[in-house]
XYZ file of C-alpha atoms in Angstrom:
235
model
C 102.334 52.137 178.731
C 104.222 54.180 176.256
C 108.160 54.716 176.030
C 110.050 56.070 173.414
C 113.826 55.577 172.876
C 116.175 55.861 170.094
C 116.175 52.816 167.974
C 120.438 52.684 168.575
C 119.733 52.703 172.191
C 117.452 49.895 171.376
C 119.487 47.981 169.051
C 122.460 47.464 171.888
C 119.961 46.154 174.273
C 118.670 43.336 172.271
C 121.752 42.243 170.390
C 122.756 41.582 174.084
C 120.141 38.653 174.195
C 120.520 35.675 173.322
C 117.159 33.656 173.551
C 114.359 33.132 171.497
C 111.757 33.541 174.490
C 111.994 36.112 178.087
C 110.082 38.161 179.396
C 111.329 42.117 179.904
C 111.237 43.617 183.250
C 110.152 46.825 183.362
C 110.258 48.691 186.533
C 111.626 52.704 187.535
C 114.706 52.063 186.801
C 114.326 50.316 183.236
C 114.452 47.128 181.589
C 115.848 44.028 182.263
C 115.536 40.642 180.776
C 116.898 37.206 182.787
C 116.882 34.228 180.293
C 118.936 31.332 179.765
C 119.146 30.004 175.834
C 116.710 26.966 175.027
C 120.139 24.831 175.416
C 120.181 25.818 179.564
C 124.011 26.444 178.629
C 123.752 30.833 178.462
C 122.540 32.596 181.661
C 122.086 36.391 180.294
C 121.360 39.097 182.456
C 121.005 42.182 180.172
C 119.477 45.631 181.979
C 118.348 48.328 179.580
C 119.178 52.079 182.017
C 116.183 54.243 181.827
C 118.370 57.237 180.993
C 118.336 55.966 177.411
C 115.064 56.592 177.094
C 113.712 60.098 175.873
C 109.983 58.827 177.236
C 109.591 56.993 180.388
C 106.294 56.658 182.449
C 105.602 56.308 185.873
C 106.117 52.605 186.574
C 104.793 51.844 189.792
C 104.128 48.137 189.691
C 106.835 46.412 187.053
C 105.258 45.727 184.462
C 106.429 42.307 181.914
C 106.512 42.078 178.756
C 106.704 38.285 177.055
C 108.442 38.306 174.072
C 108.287 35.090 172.468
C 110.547 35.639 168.906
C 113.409 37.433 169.654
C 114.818 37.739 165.799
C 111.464 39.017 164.603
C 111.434 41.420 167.122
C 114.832 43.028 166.088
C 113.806 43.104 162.840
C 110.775 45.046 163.216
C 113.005 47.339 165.482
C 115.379 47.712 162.648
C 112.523 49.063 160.220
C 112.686 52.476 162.101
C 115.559 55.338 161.486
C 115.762 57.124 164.426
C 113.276 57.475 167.400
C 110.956 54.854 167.898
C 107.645 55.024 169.839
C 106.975 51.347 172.312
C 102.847 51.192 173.229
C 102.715 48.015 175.352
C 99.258 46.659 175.900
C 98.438 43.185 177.503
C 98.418 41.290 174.271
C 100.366 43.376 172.129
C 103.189 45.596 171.710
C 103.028 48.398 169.283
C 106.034 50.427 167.240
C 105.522 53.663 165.714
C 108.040 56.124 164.328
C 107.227 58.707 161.098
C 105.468 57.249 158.502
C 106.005 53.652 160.141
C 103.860 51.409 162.592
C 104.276 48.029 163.056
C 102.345 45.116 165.639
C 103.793 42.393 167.258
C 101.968 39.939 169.304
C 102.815 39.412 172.529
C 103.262 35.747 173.714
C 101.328 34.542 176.950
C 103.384 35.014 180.425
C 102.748 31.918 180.903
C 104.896 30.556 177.952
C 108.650 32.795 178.964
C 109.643 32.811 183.097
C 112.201 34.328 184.756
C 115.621 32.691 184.659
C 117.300 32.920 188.047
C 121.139 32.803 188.309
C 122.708 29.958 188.518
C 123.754 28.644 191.939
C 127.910 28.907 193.272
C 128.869 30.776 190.496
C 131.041 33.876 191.988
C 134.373 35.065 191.577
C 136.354 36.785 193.977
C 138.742 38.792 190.925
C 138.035 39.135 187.290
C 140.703 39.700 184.469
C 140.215 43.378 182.232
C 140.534 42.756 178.858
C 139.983 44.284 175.539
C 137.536 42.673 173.466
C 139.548 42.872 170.539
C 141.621 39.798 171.641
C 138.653 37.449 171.898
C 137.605 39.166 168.613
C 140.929 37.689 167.231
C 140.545 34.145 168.499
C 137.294 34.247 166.964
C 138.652 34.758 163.761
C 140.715 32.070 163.932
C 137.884 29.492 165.064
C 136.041 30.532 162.093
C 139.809 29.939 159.767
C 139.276 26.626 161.695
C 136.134 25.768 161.828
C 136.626 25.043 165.379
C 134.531 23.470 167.522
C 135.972 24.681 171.070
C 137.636 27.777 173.034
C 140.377 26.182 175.726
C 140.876 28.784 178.235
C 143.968 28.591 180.356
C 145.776 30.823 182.855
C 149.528 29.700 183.590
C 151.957 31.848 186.014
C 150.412 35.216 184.906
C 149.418 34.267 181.289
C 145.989 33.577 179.588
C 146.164 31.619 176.278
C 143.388 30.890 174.212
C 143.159 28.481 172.078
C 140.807 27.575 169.260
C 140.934 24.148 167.816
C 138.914 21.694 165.564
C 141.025 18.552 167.357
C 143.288 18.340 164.899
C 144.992 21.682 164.137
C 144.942 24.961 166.028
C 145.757 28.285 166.532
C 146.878 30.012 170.112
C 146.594 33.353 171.466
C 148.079 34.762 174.670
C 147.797 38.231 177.099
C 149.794 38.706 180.167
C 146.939 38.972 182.806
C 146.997 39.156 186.814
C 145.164 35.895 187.847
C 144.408 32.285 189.342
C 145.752 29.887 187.231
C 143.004 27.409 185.814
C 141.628 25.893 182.394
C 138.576 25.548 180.642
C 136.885 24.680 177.584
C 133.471 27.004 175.828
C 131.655 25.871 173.337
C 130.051 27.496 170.192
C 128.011 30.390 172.853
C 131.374 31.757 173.970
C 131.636 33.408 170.482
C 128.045 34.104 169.857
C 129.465 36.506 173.291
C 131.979 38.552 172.283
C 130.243 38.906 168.636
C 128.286 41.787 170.724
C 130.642 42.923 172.610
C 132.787 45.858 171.961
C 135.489 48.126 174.473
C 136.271 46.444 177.826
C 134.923 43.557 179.392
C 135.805 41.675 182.850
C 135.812 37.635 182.374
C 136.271 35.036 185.125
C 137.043 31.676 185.048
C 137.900 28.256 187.443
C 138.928 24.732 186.149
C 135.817 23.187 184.796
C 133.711 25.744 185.977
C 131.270 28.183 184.237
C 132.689 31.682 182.650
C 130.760 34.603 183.689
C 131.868 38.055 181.583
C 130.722 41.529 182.254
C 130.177 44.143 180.136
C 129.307 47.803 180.284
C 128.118 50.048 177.453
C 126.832 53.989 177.948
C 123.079 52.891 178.477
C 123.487 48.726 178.900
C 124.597 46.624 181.301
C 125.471 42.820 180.631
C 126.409 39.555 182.577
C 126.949 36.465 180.679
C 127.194 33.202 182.360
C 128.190 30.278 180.163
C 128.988 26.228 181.229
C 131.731 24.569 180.214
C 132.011 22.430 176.779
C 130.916 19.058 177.440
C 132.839 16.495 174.800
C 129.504 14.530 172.794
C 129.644 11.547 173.626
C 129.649 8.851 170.918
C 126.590 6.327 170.466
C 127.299 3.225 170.733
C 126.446 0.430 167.432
């Protein structure tokens, strides 16, 4: 089948993802990839609206395609300019744009499944928040060279912060929500280093985060388990 899209259209898609290895959906409505990370910590559900798009054939039975090297694939993306041209046969997947092709390989559908969400993870409300404040704590993990995110609402107040265990650095919002705590590891900023504009984040005591995010063409839903302390061998 052949699609062609602009390659910023594109772009925002797969910076969305997050593993190495899924397979991509495509049915009338457009792409979508379900994967969790090779860690089983990030749940991603990342849909692709055909409307971004300027070619779209008649899909009448979905149709997967198994991407097994997610960076390589951007790259190649990232060699075209403007529109780029998407041939999918069953072993292959070719780009095309002017006076560039390129061929990638297509893994076997038997290598990349499906992830399925992750069971009892709902939330009745969600906070609206600017991404720019989680952009902020993320500059001060990386001052830090933190190792967690501690989440906490208290009486109408979210506080974030960032800490290495021995110094830290706080941030705080008024918000309209449950109070509860929470810690994120490493994944919660490899998040919101995609994320731009609004996004809606929920969050229970020692419970997974799940945050939403909307963009013109994309759709996202991250779902992300809580930091789990290592735990120290023993001699």
């Amino acid at each position: 089948m052949d699609f062609e899209i602009e390659v910023s259209n594109l772009l925002d898609f797969l910076e969305k993802i997050k593993s190495d290895e899924y397979l991509i959906q495509a049915d009338s409505s457009g792409w979508r990839v379900s994967a969790m990370d090779t860690t089983q910590v990030l749940y991603q559900n990342v849909f692709l609206d055909r409307g971004a798009f300027q070619k779209y054939p008649q899909v009448e039975k979905e149709l997967e395609i198994p991407i097994e090297k997610h960076q390589k694939f951007v790259k190649l993306v990232k060699r075209f300019k403007s529109k780029i041209q998407l041939l999918v046969g069953d072993k292959y997947l070719v780009m095309s744009g002017p006076g560039s092709e390129a061929y990638m390989v297509l893994a076997s559908k038997g290598i990349v499944t499906i992830a399925s969400v992750p069971k009892k993870v709902s939330f009745e409300t969600f906070m609206k928040l600017k991404s720019d404040f989680f952009h902020e704590a993320i500059g001060d993990y990386d001052l830090l060279e933190a190792n967690v995110f501690n989440l906490q609402v208290n009486n109408g107040e979210l506080t974030v912060t960032t800490t290495d265990n021995i110094n830290r650095c706080i941030r705080k919002e008024k918000v309209e929500y449950p109070d509860g705590s929470s810690k994120y590891g490493e994944y919660f900023k490899e998040i919101f280093n995609v994320l731009s504009g609004d996004v809606d984040i929920a969050f229970k005591t020692d419970f997974p985060v799940m945050v939403k995010h909307n963009s013109k063409f994309v759709k996202t839903v991250y779902i992300l388990a809580p930091f789990v302390e290592p735990v120290e061998e023993k001699k």
